[in-house]
Tab-separated table of C-alpha atoms and ligand atoms in Angstrom:
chain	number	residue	atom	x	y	z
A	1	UNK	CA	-28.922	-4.567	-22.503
A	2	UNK	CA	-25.547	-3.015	-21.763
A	3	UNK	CA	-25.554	-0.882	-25.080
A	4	UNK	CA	-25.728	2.427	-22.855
A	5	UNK	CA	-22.396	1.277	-20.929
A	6	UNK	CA	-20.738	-0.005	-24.178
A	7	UNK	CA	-20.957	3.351	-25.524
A	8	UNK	CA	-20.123	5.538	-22.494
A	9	UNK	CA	-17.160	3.164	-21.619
A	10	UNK	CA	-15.853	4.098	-25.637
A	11	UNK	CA	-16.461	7.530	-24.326
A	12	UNK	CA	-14.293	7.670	-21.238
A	13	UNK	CA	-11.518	5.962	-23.297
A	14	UNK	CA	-11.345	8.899	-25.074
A	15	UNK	CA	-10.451	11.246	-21.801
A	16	UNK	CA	-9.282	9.182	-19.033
A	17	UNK	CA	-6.691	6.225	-19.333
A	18	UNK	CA	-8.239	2.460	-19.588
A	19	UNK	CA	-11.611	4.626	-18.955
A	20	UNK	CA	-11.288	4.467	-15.506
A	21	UNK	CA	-10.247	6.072	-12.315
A	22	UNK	CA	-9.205	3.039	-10.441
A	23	UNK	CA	-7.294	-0.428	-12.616
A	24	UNK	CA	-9.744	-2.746	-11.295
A	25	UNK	CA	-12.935	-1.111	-12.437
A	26	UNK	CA	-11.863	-1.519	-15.671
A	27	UNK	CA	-13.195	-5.632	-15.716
A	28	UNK	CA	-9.958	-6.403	-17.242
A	29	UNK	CA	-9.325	-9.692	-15.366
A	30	UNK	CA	-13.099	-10.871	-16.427
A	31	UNK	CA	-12.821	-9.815	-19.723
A	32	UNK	CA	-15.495	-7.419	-19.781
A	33	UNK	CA	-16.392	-4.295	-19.666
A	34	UNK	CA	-17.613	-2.077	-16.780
A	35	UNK	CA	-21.181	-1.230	-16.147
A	36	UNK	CA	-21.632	2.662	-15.183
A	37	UNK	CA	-23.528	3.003	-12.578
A	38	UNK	CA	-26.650	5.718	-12.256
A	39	UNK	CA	-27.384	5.124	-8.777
A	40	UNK	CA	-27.647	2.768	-5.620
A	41	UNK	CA	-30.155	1.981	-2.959
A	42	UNK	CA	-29.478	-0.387	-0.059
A	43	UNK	CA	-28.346	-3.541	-1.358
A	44	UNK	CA	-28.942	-2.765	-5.169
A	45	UNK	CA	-26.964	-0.485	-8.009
A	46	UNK	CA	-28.668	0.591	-11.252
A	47	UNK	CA	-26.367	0.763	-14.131
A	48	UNK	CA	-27.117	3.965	-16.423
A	49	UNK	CA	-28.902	1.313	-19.093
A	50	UNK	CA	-31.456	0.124	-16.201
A	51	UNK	CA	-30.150	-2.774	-14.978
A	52	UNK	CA	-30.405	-3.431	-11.729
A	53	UNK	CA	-28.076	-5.789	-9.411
A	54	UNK	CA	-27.673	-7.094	-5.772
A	55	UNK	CA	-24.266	-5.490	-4.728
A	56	UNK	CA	-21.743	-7.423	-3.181
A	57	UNK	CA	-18.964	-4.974	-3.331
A	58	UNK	CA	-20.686	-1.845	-1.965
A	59	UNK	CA	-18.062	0.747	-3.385
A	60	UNK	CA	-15.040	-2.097	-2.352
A	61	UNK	CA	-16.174	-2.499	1.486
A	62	UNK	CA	-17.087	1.127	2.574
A	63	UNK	CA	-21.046	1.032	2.681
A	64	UNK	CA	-21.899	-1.161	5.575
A	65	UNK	CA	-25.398	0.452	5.661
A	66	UNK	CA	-25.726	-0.190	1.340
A	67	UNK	CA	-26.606	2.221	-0.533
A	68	UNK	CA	-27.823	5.930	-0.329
A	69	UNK	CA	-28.459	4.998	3.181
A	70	UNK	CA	-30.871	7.949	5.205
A	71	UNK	CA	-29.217	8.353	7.710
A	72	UNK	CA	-25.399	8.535	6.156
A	73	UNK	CA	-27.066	11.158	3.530
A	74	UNK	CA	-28.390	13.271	6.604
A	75	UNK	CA	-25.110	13.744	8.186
A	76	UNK	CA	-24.026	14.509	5.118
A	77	UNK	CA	-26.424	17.110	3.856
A	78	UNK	CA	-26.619	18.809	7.631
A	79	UNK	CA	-22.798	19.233	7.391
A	80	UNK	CA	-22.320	20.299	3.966
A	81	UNK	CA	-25.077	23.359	4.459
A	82	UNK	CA	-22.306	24.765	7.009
A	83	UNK	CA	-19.618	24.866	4.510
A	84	UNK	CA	-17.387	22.025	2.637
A	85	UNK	CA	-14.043	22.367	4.470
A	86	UNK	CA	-12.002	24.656	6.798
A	87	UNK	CA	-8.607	23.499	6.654
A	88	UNK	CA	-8.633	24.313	10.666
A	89	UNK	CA	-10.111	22.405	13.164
A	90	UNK	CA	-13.454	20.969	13.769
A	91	UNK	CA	-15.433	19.782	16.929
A	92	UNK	CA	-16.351	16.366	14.362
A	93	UNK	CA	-12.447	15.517	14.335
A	94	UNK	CA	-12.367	15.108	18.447
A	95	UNK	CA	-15.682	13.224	18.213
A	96	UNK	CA	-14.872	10.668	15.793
A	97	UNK	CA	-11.204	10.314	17.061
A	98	UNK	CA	-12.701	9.893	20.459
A	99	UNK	CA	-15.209	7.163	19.246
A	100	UNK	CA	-12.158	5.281	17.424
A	101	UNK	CA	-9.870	5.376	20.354
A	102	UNK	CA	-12.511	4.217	22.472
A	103	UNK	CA	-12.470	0.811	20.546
A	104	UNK	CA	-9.028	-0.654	19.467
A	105	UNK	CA	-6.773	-0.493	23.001
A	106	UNK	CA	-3.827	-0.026	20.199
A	107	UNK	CA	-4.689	3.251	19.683
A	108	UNK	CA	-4.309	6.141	22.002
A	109	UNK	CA	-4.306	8.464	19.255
A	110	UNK	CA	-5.323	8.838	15.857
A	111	UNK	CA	-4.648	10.984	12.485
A	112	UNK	CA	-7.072	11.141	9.713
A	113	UNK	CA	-6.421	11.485	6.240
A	114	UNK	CA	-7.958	11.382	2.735
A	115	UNK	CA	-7.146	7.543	1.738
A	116	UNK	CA	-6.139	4.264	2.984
A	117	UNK	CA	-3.129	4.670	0.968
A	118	UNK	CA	-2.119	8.131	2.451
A	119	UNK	CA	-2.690	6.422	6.057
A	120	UNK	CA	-0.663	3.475	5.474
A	121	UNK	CA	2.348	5.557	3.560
A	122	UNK	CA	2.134	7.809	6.733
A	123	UNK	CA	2.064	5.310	9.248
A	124	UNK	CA	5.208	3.646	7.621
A	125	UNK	CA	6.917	6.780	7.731
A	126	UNK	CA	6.097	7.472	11.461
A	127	UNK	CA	7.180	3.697	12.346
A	128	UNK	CA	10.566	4.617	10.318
A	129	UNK	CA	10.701	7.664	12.080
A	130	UNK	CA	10.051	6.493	15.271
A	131	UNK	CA	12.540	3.542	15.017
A	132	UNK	CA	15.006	4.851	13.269
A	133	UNK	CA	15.290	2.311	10.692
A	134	UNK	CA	14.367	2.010	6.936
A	135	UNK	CA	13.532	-1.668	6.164
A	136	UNK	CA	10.029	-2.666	6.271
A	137	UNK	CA	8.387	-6.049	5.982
A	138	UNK	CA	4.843	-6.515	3.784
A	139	UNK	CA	3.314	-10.177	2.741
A	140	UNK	CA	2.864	-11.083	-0.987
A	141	UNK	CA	-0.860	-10.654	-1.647
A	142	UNK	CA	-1.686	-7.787	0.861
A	143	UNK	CA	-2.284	-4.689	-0.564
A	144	UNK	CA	-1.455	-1.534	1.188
A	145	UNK	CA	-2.678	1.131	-1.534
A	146	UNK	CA	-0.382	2.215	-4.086
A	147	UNK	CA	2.914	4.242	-2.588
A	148	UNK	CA	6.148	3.858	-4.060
A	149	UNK	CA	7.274	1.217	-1.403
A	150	UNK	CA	4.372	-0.822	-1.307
A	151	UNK	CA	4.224	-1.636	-5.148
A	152	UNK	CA	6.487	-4.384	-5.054
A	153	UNK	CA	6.546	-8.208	-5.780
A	154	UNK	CA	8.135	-10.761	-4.839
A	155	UNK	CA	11.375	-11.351	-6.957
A	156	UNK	CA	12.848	-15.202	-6.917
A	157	UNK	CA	10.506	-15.654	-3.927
A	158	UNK	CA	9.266	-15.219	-0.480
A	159	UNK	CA	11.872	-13.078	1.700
A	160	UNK	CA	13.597	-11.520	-0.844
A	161	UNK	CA	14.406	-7.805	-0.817
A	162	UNK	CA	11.153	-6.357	-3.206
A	163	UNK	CA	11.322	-5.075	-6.996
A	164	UNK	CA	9.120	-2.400	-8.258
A	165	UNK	CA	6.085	-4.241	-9.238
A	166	UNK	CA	5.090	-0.944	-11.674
A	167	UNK	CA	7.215	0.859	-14.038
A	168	UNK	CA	8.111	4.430	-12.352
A	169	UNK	CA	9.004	3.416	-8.687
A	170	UNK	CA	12.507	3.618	-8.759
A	171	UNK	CA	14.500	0.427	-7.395
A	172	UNK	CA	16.052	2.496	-4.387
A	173	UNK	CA	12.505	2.937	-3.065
A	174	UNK	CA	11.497	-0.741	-2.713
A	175	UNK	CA	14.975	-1.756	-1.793
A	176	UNK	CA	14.256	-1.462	1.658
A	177	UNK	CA	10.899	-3.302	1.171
A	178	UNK	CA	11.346	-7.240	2.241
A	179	UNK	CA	8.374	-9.606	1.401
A	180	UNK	CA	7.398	-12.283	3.524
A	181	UNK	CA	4.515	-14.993	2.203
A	182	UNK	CA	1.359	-14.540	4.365
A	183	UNK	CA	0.756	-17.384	7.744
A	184	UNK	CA	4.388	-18.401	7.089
A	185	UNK	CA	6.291	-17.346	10.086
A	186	UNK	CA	9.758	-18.764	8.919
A	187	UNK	CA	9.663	-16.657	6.006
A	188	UNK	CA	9.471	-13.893	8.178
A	189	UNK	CA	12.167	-14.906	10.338
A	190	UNK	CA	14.652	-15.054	7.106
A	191	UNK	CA	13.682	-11.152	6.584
A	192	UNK	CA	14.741	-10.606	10.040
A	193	UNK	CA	17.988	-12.350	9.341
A	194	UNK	CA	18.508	-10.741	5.755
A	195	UNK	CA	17.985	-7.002	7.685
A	196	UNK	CA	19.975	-5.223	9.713
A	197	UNK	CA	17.022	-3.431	11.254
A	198	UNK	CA	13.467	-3.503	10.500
A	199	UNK	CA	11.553	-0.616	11.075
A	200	UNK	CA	7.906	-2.285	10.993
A	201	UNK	CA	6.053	-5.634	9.845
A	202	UNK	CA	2.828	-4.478	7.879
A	203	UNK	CA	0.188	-7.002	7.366
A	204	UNK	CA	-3.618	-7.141	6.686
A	205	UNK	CA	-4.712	-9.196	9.721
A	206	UNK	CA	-7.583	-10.241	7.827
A	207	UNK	CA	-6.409	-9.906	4.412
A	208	UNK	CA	-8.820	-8.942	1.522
A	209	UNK	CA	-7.002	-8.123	-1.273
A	210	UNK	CA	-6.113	-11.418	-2.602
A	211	UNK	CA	-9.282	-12.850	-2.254
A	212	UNK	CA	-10.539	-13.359	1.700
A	213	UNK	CA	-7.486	-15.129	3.748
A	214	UNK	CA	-7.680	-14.939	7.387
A	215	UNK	CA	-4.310	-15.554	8.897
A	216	UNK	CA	-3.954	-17.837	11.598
A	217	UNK	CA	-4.226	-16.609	15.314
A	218	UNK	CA	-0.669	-18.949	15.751
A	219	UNK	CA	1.081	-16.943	13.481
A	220	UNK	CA	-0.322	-13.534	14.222
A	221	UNK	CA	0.966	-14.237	18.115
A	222	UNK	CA	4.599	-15.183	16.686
A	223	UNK	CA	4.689	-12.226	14.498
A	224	UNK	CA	3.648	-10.228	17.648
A	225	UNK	CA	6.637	-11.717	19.508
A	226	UNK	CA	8.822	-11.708	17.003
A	227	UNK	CA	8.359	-8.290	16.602
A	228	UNK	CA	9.095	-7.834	20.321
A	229	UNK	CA	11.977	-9.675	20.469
A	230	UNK	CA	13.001	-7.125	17.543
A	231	UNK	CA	12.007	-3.821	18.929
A	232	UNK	CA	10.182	-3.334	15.017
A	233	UNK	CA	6.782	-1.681	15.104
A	234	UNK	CA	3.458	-4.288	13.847
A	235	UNK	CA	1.154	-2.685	11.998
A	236	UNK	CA	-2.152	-4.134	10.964
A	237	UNK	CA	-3.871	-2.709	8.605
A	238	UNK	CA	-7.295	-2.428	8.975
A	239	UNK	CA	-8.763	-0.032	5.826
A	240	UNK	CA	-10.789	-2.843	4.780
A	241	UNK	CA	-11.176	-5.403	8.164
A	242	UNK	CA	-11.838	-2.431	10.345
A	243	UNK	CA	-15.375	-2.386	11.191
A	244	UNK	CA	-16.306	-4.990	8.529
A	245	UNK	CA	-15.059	-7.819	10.176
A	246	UNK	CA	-16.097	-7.244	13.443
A	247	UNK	CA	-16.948	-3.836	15.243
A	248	UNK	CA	-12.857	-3.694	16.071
A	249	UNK	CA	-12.150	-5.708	12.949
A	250	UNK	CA	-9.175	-8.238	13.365
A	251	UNK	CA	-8.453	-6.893	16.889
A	252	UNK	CA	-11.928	-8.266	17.580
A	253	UNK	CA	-11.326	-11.406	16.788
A	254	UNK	CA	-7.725	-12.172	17.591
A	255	UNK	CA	-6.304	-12.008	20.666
A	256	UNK	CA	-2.917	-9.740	19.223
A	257	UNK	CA	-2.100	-6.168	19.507
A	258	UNK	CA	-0.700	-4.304	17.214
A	259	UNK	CA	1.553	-1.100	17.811
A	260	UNK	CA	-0.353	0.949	14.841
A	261	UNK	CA	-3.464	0.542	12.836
A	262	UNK	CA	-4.621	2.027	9.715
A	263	UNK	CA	-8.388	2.639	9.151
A	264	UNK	CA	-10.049	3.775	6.018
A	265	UNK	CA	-13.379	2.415	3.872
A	266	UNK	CA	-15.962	2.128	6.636
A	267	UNK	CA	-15.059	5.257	8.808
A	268	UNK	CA	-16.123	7.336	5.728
A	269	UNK	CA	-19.155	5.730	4.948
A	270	UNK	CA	-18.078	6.240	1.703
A	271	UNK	CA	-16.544	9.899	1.799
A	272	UNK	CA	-12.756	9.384	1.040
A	273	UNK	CA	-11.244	8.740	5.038
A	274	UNK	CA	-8.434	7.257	5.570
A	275	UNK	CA	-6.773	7.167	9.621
A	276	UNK	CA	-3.726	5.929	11.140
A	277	UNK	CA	-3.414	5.645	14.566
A	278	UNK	CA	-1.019	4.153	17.471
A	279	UNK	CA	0.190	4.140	21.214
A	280	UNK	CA	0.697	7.927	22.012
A	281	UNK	CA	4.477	7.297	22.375
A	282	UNK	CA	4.673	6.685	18.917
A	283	UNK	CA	2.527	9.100	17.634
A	284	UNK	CA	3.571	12.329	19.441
A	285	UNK	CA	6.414	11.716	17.529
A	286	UNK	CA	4.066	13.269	14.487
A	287	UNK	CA	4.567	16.610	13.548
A	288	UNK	CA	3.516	19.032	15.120
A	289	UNK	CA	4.006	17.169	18.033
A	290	UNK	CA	7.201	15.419	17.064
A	291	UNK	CA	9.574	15.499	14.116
A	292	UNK	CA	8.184	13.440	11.359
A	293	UNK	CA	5.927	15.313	8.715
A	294	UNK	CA	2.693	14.354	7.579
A	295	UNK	CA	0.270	16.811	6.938
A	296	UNK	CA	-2.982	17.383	4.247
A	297	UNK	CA	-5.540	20.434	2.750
A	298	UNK	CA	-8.685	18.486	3.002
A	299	UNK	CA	-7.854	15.709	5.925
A	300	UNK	CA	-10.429	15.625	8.329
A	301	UNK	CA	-12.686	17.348	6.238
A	302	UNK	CA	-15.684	17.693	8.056
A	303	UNK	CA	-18.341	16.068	5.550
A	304	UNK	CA	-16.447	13.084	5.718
A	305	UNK	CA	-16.370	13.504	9.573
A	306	UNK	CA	-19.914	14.015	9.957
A	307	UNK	CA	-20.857	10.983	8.209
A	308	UNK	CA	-17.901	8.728	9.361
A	309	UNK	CA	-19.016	9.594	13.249
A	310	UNK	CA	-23.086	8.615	12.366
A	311	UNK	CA	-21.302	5.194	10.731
A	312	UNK	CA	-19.207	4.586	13.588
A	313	UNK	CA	-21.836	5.819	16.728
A	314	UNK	CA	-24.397	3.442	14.788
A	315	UNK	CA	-22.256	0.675	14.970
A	316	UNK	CA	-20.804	0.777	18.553
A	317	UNK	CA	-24.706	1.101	19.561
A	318	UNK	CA	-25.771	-1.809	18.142
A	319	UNK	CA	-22.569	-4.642	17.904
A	320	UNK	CA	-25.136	-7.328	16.833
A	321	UNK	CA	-25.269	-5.862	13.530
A	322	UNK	CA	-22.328	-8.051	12.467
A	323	UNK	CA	-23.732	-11.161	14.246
A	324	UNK	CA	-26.024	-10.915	11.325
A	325	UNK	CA	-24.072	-9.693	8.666
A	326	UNK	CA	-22.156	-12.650	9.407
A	327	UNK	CA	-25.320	-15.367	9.447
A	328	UNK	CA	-26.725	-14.301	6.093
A	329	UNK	CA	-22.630	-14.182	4.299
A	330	UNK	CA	-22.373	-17.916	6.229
A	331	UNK	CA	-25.796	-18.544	4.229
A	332	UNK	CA	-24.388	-17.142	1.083
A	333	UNK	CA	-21.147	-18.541	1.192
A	334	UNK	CA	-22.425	-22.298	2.633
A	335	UNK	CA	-25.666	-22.550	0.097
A	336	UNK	CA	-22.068	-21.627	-2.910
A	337	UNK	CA	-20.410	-24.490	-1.636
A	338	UNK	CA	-23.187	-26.685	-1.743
A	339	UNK	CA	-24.423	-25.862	-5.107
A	340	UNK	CA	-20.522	-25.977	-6.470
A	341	UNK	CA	-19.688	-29.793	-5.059
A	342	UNK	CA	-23.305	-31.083	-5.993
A	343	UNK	CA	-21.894	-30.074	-9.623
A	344	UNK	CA	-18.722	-30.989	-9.276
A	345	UNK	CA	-16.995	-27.736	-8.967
A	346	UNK	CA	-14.396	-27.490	-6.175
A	347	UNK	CA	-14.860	-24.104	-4.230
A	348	UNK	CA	-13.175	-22.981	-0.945
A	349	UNK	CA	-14.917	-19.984	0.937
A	350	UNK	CA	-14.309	-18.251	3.932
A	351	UNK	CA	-16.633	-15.510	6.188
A	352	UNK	CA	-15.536	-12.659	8.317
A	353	UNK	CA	-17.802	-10.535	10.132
A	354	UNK	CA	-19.816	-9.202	7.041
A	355	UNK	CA	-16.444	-10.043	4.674
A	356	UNK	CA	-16.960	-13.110	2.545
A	357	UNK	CA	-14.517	-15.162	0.120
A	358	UNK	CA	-15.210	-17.586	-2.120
A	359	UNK	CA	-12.214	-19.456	-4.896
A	360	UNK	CA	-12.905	-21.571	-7.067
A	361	UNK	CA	-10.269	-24.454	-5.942
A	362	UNK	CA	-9.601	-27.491	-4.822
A	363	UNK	CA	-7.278	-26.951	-1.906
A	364	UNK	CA	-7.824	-24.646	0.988
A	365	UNK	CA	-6.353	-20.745	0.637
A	366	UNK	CA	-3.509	-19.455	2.830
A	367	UNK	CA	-1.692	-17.164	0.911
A	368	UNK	CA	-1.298	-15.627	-2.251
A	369	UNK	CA	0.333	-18.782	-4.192
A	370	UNK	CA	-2.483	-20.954	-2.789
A	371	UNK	CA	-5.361	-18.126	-4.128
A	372	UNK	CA	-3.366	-17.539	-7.464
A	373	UNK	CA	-3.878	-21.801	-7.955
A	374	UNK	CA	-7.741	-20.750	-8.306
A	375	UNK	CA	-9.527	-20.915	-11.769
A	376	UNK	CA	-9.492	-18.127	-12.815
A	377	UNK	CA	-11.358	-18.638	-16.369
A	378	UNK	CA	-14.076	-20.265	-14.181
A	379	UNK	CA	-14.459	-16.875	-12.187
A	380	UNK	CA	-14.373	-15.109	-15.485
A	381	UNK	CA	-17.091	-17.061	-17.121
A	382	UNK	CA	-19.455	-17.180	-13.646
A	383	UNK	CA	-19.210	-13.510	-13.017
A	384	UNK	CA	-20.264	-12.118	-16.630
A	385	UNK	CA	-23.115	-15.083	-16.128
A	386	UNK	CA	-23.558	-13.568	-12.322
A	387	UNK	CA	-23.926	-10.130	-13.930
A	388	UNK	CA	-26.298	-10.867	-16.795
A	389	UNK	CA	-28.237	-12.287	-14.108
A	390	UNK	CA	-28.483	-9.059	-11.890
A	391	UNK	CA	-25.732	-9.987	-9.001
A	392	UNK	CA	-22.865	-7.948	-9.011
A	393	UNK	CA	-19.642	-9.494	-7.229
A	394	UNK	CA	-16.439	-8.028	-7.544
A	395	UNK	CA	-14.830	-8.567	-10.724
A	396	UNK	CA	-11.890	-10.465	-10.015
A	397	UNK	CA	-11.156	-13.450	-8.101
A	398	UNK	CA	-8.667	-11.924	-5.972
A	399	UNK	CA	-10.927	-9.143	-4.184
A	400	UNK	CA	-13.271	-10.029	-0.699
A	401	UNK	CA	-17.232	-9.628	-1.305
A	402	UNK	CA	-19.428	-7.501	1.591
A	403	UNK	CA	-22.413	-7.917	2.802
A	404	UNK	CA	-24.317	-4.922	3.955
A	405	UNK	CA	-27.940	-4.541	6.217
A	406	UNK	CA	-30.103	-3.922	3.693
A	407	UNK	CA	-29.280	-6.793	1.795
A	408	UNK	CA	-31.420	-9.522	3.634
A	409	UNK	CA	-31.475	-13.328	3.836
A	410	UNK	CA	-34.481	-13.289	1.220
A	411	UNK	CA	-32.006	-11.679	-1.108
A	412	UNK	CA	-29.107	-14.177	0.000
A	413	UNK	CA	-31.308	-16.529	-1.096
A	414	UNK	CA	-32.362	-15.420	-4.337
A	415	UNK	CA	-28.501	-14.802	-5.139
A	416	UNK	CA	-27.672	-18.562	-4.310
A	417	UNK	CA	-30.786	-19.375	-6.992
A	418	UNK	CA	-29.023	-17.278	-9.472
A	419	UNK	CA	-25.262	-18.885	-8.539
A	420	UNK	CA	-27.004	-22.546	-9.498
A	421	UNK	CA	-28.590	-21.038	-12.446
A	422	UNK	CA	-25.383	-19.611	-13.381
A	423	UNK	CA	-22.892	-22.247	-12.303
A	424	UNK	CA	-24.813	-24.991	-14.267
A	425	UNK	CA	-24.757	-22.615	-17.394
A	426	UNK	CA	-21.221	-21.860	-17.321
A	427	UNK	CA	-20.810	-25.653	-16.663
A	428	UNK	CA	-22.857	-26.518	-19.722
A	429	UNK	CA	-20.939	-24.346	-21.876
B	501	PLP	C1	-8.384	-0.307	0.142
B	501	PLP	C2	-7.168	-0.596	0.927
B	501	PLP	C3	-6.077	0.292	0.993
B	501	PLP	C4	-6.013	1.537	0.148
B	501	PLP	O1	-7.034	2.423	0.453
B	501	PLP	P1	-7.419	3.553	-0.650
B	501	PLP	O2	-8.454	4.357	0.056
B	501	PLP	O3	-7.895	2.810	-1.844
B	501	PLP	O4	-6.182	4.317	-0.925
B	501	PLP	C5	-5.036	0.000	1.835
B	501	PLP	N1	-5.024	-1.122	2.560
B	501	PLP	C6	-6.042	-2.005	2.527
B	501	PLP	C7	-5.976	-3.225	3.365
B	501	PLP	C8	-7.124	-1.790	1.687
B	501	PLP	O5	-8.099	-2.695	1.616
């Protein structure tokens, strides 16, 4: 039933490296292999052999509307018939800028780019630039896309100074990089102390890259202060929260605000977007404004505009959207739980907006040591059963699962009949 897959994945070995575009498509961390995918609609993707499967991952977050959705593909096609890009301005650029700034009150001004990992790599080097320092702080777990001073892990521990995490970034580049562990404010503190001046603290207010882990309002309000108290720049990083888990993503739900922000994922509707955006003193320090250079061929290319504006004007219209987004992912996540404990299986979940969570452990999920305690042969064995049963979740336990408005409580529900089905299988051997 996946012989059509089987054979193209052989084929794409053959041309592009693990077969793949992006690492975790690859299933490597289920010990599968991918399904290609023919098409979507709404809440469902059809793989190229016919299957089809209720999507939880919805390209990893972007399509809040599922799926092929109308009204995304009008903007789309209505823009396109006037020409692909310009590489000058556009009317859409104002527009959609103007709609973002409207929202988050820590952003008088915005830049877009292609990717969230062009927007966070240029939003480092404007906080750099702006302070005048080099050191940066990130939290083991968050992900921040792939630039040279973001790859890096944690070396004999929390607040150290980072190592490369990948073969090619040279040590120099992540030497400046400190890691903190995520809701631990003294581990932050010891960064400060280890630094002689820290340029910015980077952090996924809702983070969604090592599974869902909300940090706590406390800590978010001493990092605020601390930051303060520091004259260093706070950056959240919103590619993924933004819009998903509430209409102003973390900034909607905590009362903390942050002196830059990095969009991405939703504001394209699932064109590559990526934005990064701050209080205007720091960001007429951008070139051609100011003295730091960032610059890009297709940013703000007006496609992606067109349907990142009908996302975002949707949205802001109609703010109860996420009210139930979040009801049928409590449903989802809630039914999980019940199912795991009446079997015995200990699971820990968490909702956001239209983010959900779920690990498969026994004690509750704070940071990235807590999520990397999870079973992770468990999560292997449930999501192969999840897939031959037509429910596609992401395929690792580390990544956040999204709910979007076509898929409905009726289909909630006949996903939580498929988790028994599948739970008691894998449990049964
Ligand atoms: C996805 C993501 C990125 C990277 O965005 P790309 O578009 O994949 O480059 C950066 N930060 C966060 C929090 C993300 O979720």
């Amino acid at each position: 039933m996946f012989d059509k897959s089987a054979a193209a994945y052989k084929e794409a070995l053959k041309y592009i490296p693990g077969g793949v575009d992006s690492p975790v498509r690859a299933f490597k961390s289920v010990g599968g292999t991918p399904v290609f995918i023919d098409r979507g609609e709404g809440a469902y993707l059809y793989d190229i052999d016919g299957n089809r499967y209720i999507d939880f991952v919805q390209s990893w977050g972007p399509l809040i509307f599922g799926h092929a959705d109308k009204k995304s593909l009008d903007a789309v096609f209505s823009q396109a018939k006037k020409g692909l890009s310009f590489g000058a301005p556009t009317l859409l650029e104002t527009d959609l800028a103007r709609e973002i700034v409207e929202l988050f009150e820590s952003v008088d001004k915005i830049r877009f780019v292609n990717s969230g990992t062009e927007a966070v790599m240029s939003a480092i080097r404007l906080a750099r630039g702006f302070t005048g320092r080099d050191d940066i702080v990130k939290f083991e777990g968050c992900y921040h896309g792939h630039s040279d001073s973001l790859l890096v892990s944690a070396g004999s521990g929390a607040a150290t100074f980072g190592n490369p995490s990948s073969p090619g970034v040279p040590k120099d580049f992540t030497k400046h990089t400190l890691l903190a562990r995520y809701n631990d404010i003294e581990s932050v503190k010891r960064c400060f102390e280890a630094s002689d001046g820290i340029a910015c603290v980077i952090i996924e207010p809702i983070a969604g890259n090592m599974g869902l882990v909300p940090s706590d309002e406390e800590f978010l309000k001493e990092l605020r202060s601390i930051c303060d108290e520091h004259g260093t720049l706070l950056i959240f990083d919103e590619v993924m929260s933004g819009f998903r888990a509430s209409l102003k993503g973390a900034q909607g739900i905590y009362d903390v605000v942050p002196d830059m922000v990095t969009l991405g994922k939703v504001i394209g509707g699932g064109m590559p977007v990526g934005a990064f955006g701050g209080k205007e003193e720091i960001m007429s320090m951008l070139s051609p404004e100011g003295p730091v250079y960032q610059a890009g061929t297709l940013s703000g290319n007006p496609v992606a505009m067109a349907v990142g504006l009908s996302v975002v004007k949707r949205l802001k219209s109609d703010p109860s959207i996420y009210e139930e987004l979040e009801r049928r992912a409590k449903r989802l996540t809630s039914g999980f739980k019940d199912i795991a404990n009446g079997l015995g299986i200990p699971l820990q979940t968490e909702v956001r907006g239209s983010m959900f969570g779920f690990f498969f452990n026994e004690r509750e999920v704070k940071n990235f040591d807590d999520a990397k305690r999870s079973d992770l042969e468990l999560f292997a064995k449930f999501h192969q059963k999840m897939m031959g049963k037509g429910v596609y979740f992401a395929c690792s336990q580390f990544e956040a699962g999204f709910i979007c408005t076509p898929l409905t409580l009726e289909l909630v529900d006949e996903t939580l009949q498929k988790i028994e089905e599948g739970l008691k299988e894998v449990k049964n051997g």
